[in-house]
Amino acid sequence: MAIAASLSAQAPPSSARAEADARQSRYQVGQMERVIEGAVEHGVTVIRDRFQQLMQMPADQLVTDNAHARGFRLEGYGVFFDVTVPTFELSSLVWSLRTLDQNDLGLQRAVTALEEHVKQQGDASLEQALKRLELQVGPVALSRVAAPAVAGARSAVGSAATTTADAAPQAPLSDPILADPNEAYRAEVIQAIKDAMLDHSSSLAIGAGEWLTIAARGNDDRPRLAPADSDARTRIIRLRGSDLAAFLARQITREDALQRIEVRLF
């Protein structure tokens, strides 16, 4: 009897075990929050680098905020994450650059027209990006004025040098980001979130009949003082627990798992 009483006293109560399990679950959800935030930031970096390479201009100031994620475990449903995606101010700047290119404006007139458009937008981040652009374009323009090109002049290197007129025209930019920068940004972020769902969610212990759901929304989709009937959209990205388990067990390929991730608009 004494031995049984001693063992009973040493065994932790069920409430303590439940609290320990809940604490561990919150920890794993918190870890996944950071993973999702990192995935969104990765998508931002990819788009920013593409834009910077295409436009040959700094794009750091076009991102207005950081990603934020908050997760919850819902009994009988699974795990749900609410994600705020940072704003990437691309549309107005791409429109300005495309318009200037179509009108064949000179450098000074192009900068002036771009300044006027940015002032009309009233966006501080765009103004900072324009200032950085002027700092980079300025020295190049001055060097061209100091050493103007002579029409028909040949290069001083080699007898096979060609004139400026013989140079091949530069190929037009065809990256989809120029046609619809916002859609390209959304697609990159959604893909990064999908990859994070497959690669880093095993510790969440999602049941076969449960869901892993991520609701992603831009932080500028609805201002704080906007009316309740705003037409802002939220991307609902979710994967059934049975499909996640099949992928983790290598019963289906990564491509199949990505196809089974649902993306809906709310």
Short mmCIF file of C-alpha atoms in Angstrom, two decimals:
data_model
loop_
_atom_site.label_atom_id
_atom_site.label_comp_id
_atom_site.label_asym_id
_atom_site.label_seq_id
_atom_site.Cartn_x
_atom_site.Cartn_y
_atom_site.Cartn_z
CA MET A 1 0.00 0.00 0.00
CA ALA A 2 2.82 2.40 0.86
CA ILE A 3 4.55 1.73 -2.48
CA ALA A 4 1.32 2.33 -4.42
CA ALA A 5 0.71 5.60 -2.58
CA SER A 6 4.26 6.72 -3.30
CA LEU A 7 3.91 6.01 -7.04
CA SER A 8 0.58 7.82 -7.11
CA ALA A 9 2.12 10.87 -5.49
CA GLN A 10 4.99 10.92 -7.98
CA ALA A 11 2.74 10.73 -11.08
CA PRO A 12 1.93 14.19 -12.51
CA PRO A 13 -1.77 15.10 -12.52
CA SER A 14 -3.59 15.15 -15.86
CA SER A 15 -4.10 18.90 -15.64
CA ALA A 16 -0.36 19.49 -15.40
CA ARG A 17 0.25 17.26 -18.41
CA ALA A 18 -2.43 19.08 -20.39
CA GLU A 19 -0.85 22.43 -19.52
CA ALA A 20 2.56 21.16 -20.61
CA ASP A 21 1.09 19.98 -23.92
CA ALA A 22 -0.62 23.33 -24.45
CA ARG A 23 2.61 25.19 -23.70
CA GLN A 24 4.48 23.06 -26.22
CA SER A 25 1.76 23.61 -28.80
CA ARG A 26 1.95 27.39 -28.33
CA TYR A 27 5.72 27.21 -28.71
CA GLN A 28 5.46 25.31 -32.00
CA VAL A 29 2.84 27.72 -33.31
CA GLY A 30 5.11 30.62 -32.36
CA GLN A 31 7.98 29.03 -34.24
CA MET A 32 5.77 28.66 -37.31
CA GLU A 33 4.79 32.32 -37.02
CA ARG A 34 8.43 33.29 -37.46
CA VAL A 35 8.82 30.85 -40.34
CA ILE A 36 5.83 32.36 -42.17
CA GLU A 37 7.10 35.89 -41.58
CA GLY A 38 10.46 34.85 -43.00
CA ALA A 39 8.77 33.26 -46.02
CA VAL A 40 6.87 36.47 -46.77
CA GLU A 41 10.04 38.52 -46.37
CA HIS A 42 11.76 36.14 -48.80
CA GLY A 43 9.03 36.77 -51.36
CA VAL A 44 9.49 40.52 -50.88
CA THR A 45 13.25 40.17 -51.41
CA VAL A 46 12.81 38.16 -54.62
CA ILE A 47 10.47 40.74 -56.15
CA ARG A 48 12.61 43.65 -54.96
CA ASP A 49 15.72 42.12 -56.54
CA ARG A 50 13.89 41.47 -59.82
CA PHE A 51 12.61 45.03 -59.92
CA GLN A 52 15.99 46.47 -59.04
CA GLN A 53 17.71 44.44 -61.76
CA LEU A 54 15.18 45.43 -64.41
CA MET A 55 15.02 49.12 -63.58
CA GLN A 56 18.64 49.54 -62.50
CA MET A 57 17.51 51.56 -59.52
CA PRO A 58 17.33 51.03 -55.75
CA ALA A 59 14.08 49.50 -54.51
CA ASP A 60 14.66 49.25 -50.76
CA GLN A 61 12.37 52.17 -49.96
CA LEU A 62 9.41 50.63 -51.80
CA VAL A 63 8.70 48.25 -48.89
CA THR A 64 6.69 50.06 -46.23
CA ASP A 65 6.47 47.51 -43.41
CA ASN A 66 7.45 44.07 -42.14
CA ALA A 67 5.43 40.87 -42.29
CA HIS A 68 3.44 39.88 -39.20
CA ALA A 69 1.93 36.47 -38.43
CA ARG A 70 -0.19 35.25 -35.54
CA GLY A 71 -1.26 31.65 -35.14
CA PHE A 72 -3.96 29.80 -33.22
CA ARG A 73 -4.87 26.18 -32.67
CA LEU A 74 -8.61 25.70 -33.09
CA GLU A 75 -10.04 22.55 -31.55
CA GLY A 76 -11.70 20.35 -34.14
CA TYR A 77 -10.32 22.39 -37.05
CA GLY A 78 -6.52 22.57 -36.96
CA VAL A 79 -4.08 25.48 -36.95
CA PHE A 80 -4.89 28.92 -38.34
CA PHE A 81 -2.49 31.80 -39.07
CA ASP A 82 -3.42 35.41 -39.72
CA VAL A 83 -0.68 37.06 -41.80
CA THR A 84 -0.19 40.71 -42.67
CA VAL A 85 1.83 41.14 -45.86
CA PRO A 86 3.89 44.35 -46.24
CA THR A 87 2.98 46.82 -48.94
CA PHE A 88 5.23 46.99 -51.99
CA GLU A 89 4.68 50.29 -53.85
CA LEU A 90 5.38 49.18 -57.41
CA SER A 91 2.41 50.10 -59.58
CA SER A 92 2.75 53.88 -59.67
CA LEU A 93 6.51 53.81 -60.17
CA VAL A 94 6.34 51.21 -62.96
CA TRP A 95 3.59 53.24 -64.65
CA SER A 96 5.73 56.37 -64.49
CA LEU A 97 8.79 54.68 -65.96
CA ARG A 98 6.76 53.04 -68.73
CA THR A 99 5.11 56.36 -69.64
CA LEU A 100 8.42 58.18 -69.75
CA ASP A 101 9.88 55.49 -71.99
CA GLN A 102 6.94 55.64 -74.41
CA ASN A 103 7.17 59.43 -74.66
CA ASP A 104 10.93 59.26 -75.34
CA LEU A 105 11.66 62.03 -72.88
CA GLY A 106 15.15 63.30 -72.26
CA LEU A 107 16.87 62.56 -68.96
CA GLN A 108 16.15 65.89 -67.29
CA ARG A 109 12.56 66.00 -68.52
CA ALA A 110 12.08 62.40 -67.43
CA VAL A 111 13.25 63.13 -63.90
CA THR A 112 11.07 66.24 -63.74
CA ALA A 113 7.98 64.37 -64.91
CA LEU A 114 8.67 61.58 -62.44
CA GLU A 115 9.03 64.10 -59.61
CA GLU A 116 5.66 65.62 -60.46
CA HIS A 117 3.97 62.21 -60.44
CA VAL A 118 5.53 61.23 -57.10
CA LYS A 119 4.41 64.53 -55.55
CA GLN A 120 0.86 63.89 -56.73
CA GLN A 121 0.94 60.47 -55.08
CA GLY A 122 2.02 62.01 -51.79
CA ASP A 123 3.90 58.84 -50.82
CA ALA A 124 6.98 59.43 -48.65
CA SER A 125 8.51 56.07 -49.60
CA LEU A 126 8.30 56.89 -53.30
CA GLU A 127 9.88 60.30 -52.67
CA GLN A 128 12.80 58.63 -50.90
CA ALA A 129 13.19 56.13 -53.75
CA LEU A 130 13.22 59.00 -56.26
CA LYS A 131 15.90 60.85 -54.31
CA ARG A 132 18.08 57.76 -54.32
CA LEU A 133 17.48 57.40 -58.04
CA GLU A 134 18.57 61.00 -58.63
CA LEU A 135 21.74 60.43 -56.62
CA GLN A 136 22.66 57.47 -58.82
CA VAL A 137 21.60 58.99 -62.15
CA GLY A 138 23.28 62.35 -61.47
CA PRO A 139 26.94 61.25 -61.77
CA VAL A 140 26.17 59.23 -64.90
CA ALA A 141 24.50 62.20 -66.56
CA LEU A 142 27.39 64.51 -65.65
CA SER A 143 29.94 62.10 -67.11
CA ARG A 144 28.00 61.97 -70.37
CA VAL A 145 27.94 65.77 -70.57
CA ALA A 146 31.69 65.98 -69.89
CA ALA A 147 32.49 63.47 -72.64
CA PRO A 148 29.76 63.67 -75.30
CA ALA A 149 29.65 60.95 -77.90
CA VAL A 150 30.55 61.98 -81.46
CA ALA A 151 28.22 60.66 -84.11
CA GLY A 152 29.92 58.05 -86.28
CA ALA A 153 33.04 57.94 -84.11
CA ARG A 154 34.80 54.59 -83.92
CA SER A 155 36.14 52.89 -80.87
CA ALA A 156 39.85 53.41 -80.27
CA VAL A 157 40.40 49.69 -79.70
CA GLY A 158 40.95 47.43 -82.73
CA SER A 159 40.22 47.89 -86.41
CA ALA A 160 36.87 46.12 -86.19
CA ALA A 161 35.36 48.75 -83.96
CA THR A 162 31.85 49.84 -84.82
CA THR A 163 30.08 53.15 -84.64
CA THR A 164 27.39 53.96 -82.12
CA ALA A 165 24.77 53.66 -84.83
CA ASP A 166 25.91 50.09 -85.54
CA ALA A 167 25.29 48.95 -81.96
CA ALA A 168 22.46 46.48 -81.56
CA PRO A 169 19.37 47.91 -79.86
CA GLN A 170 18.73 46.78 -76.34
CA ALA A 171 16.05 44.11 -76.05
CA PRO A 172 12.83 45.34 -74.45
CA LEU A 173 12.09 44.25 -70.92
CA SER A 174 9.55 41.42 -70.81
CA ASP A 175 9.41 40.44 -67.15
CA PRO A 176 5.76 39.99 -66.04
CA ILE A 177 6.43 42.27 -63.09
CA LEU A 178 6.28 45.23 -65.49
CA ALA A 179 2.84 44.26 -66.81
CA ASP A 180 1.23 43.68 -63.40
CA PRO A 181 3.64 44.27 -60.50
CA ASN A 182 1.03 43.69 -57.81
CA GLU A 183 0.03 40.30 -59.20
CA ALA A 184 3.68 39.25 -59.56
CA TYR A 185 4.24 40.26 -55.94
CA ARG A 186 1.20 38.32 -54.71
CA ALA A 187 2.20 35.22 -56.66
CA GLU A 188 5.73 35.25 -55.23
CA VAL A 189 4.51 35.68 -51.65
CA ILE A 190 1.89 32.93 -52.00
CA GLN A 191 4.49 30.55 -53.40
CA ALA A 192 6.83 31.30 -50.49
CA ILE A 193 3.99 30.61 -48.03
CA LYS A 194 3.17 27.31 -49.76
CA ASP A 195 6.79 26.20 -49.51
CA ALA A 196 6.85 27.07 -45.80
CA MET A 197 3.68 25.04 -45.22
CA LEU A 198 5.26 21.93 -46.71
CA ASP A 199 8.76 22.32 -45.29
CA HIS A 200 8.24 23.57 -41.74
CA SER A 201 4.83 22.50 -40.42
CA SER A 202 5.54 18.93 -39.29
CA SER A 203 5.97 20.02 -35.65
CA LEU A 204 2.41 21.39 -35.54
CA ALA A 205 1.01 17.84 -35.28
CA ILE A 206 -1.96 18.53 -37.53
CA GLY A 207 -4.40 15.62 -37.61
CA ALA A 208 -5.48 13.88 -40.79
CA GLY A 209 -8.94 15.44 -40.57
CA GLU A 210 -7.66 18.92 -39.69
CA TRP A 211 -6.47 21.87 -41.76
CA LEU A 212 -3.39 24.07 -41.88
CA THR A 213 -4.78 27.45 -42.93
CA ILE A 214 -3.05 30.77 -43.60
CA ALA A 215 -5.02 33.96 -44.25
CA ALA A 216 -2.78 36.52 -45.97
CA ARG A 217 -3.74 40.14 -46.44
CA GLY A 218 -1.87 43.30 -47.39
CA ASN A 219 -1.49 45.88 -44.64
CA ASP A 220 -2.84 48.59 -46.98
CA ASP A 221 -5.90 46.67 -48.17
CA ARG A 222 -8.09 48.35 -45.58
CA PRO A 223 -7.07 51.54 -43.76
CA ARG A 224 -7.92 51.71 -40.08
CA LEU A 225 -10.58 54.37 -40.65
CA ALA A 226 -12.09 52.66 -43.70
CA PRO A 227 -15.80 51.77 -43.77
CA ALA A 228 -16.85 48.26 -42.82
CA ASP A 229 -17.93 47.41 -46.38
CA SER A 230 -14.39 47.64 -47.79
CA ASP A 231 -13.73 45.53 -50.90
CA ALA A 232 -10.32 44.40 -49.60
CA ARG A 233 -9.52 40.75 -50.33
CA THR A 234 -7.85 38.10 -48.19
CA ARG A 235 -6.06 35.09 -49.68
CA ILE A 236 -7.02 31.91 -47.83
CA ILE A 237 -4.27 29.31 -48.31
CA ARG A 238 -4.97 25.93 -46.75
CA LEU A 239 -3.85 22.30 -46.85
CA ARG A 240 -5.64 19.27 -45.44
CA GLY A 241 -3.79 17.40 -42.72
CA SER A 242 -4.04 14.08 -44.57
CA ASP A 243 -2.35 15.60 -47.63
CA LEU A 244 0.39 17.10 -45.47
CA ALA A 245 0.96 13.73 -43.79
CA ALA A 246 1.13 12.01 -47.19
CA PHE A 247 3.77 14.49 -48.35
CA LEU A 248 5.83 14.14 -45.17
CA ALA A 249 5.67 10.34 -45.54
CA ARG A 250 6.82 10.72 -49.17
CA GLN A 251 3.65 9.10 -50.43
CA ILE A 252 3.05 12.01 -52.82
CA THR A 253 5.51 14.28 -54.61
CA ARG A 254 6.10 17.91 -53.81
CA GLU A 255 4.36 18.92 -57.02
CA ASP A 256 1.28 16.90 -56.01
CA ALA A 257 1.28 18.47 -52.55
CA LEU A 258 1.51 21.97 -54.02
CA GLN A 259 -1.42 21.19 -56.30
CA ARG A 260 -3.50 20.15 -53.28
CA ILE A 261 -2.96 23.45 -51.48
CA GLU A 262 -6.14 25.47 -51.91
CA VAL A 263 -6.00 29.22 -52.54
CA ARG A 264 -9.25 31.14 -52.28
CA LEU A 265 -10.33 34.75 -52.08
CA PHE A 266 -12.42 36.00 -49.21
#
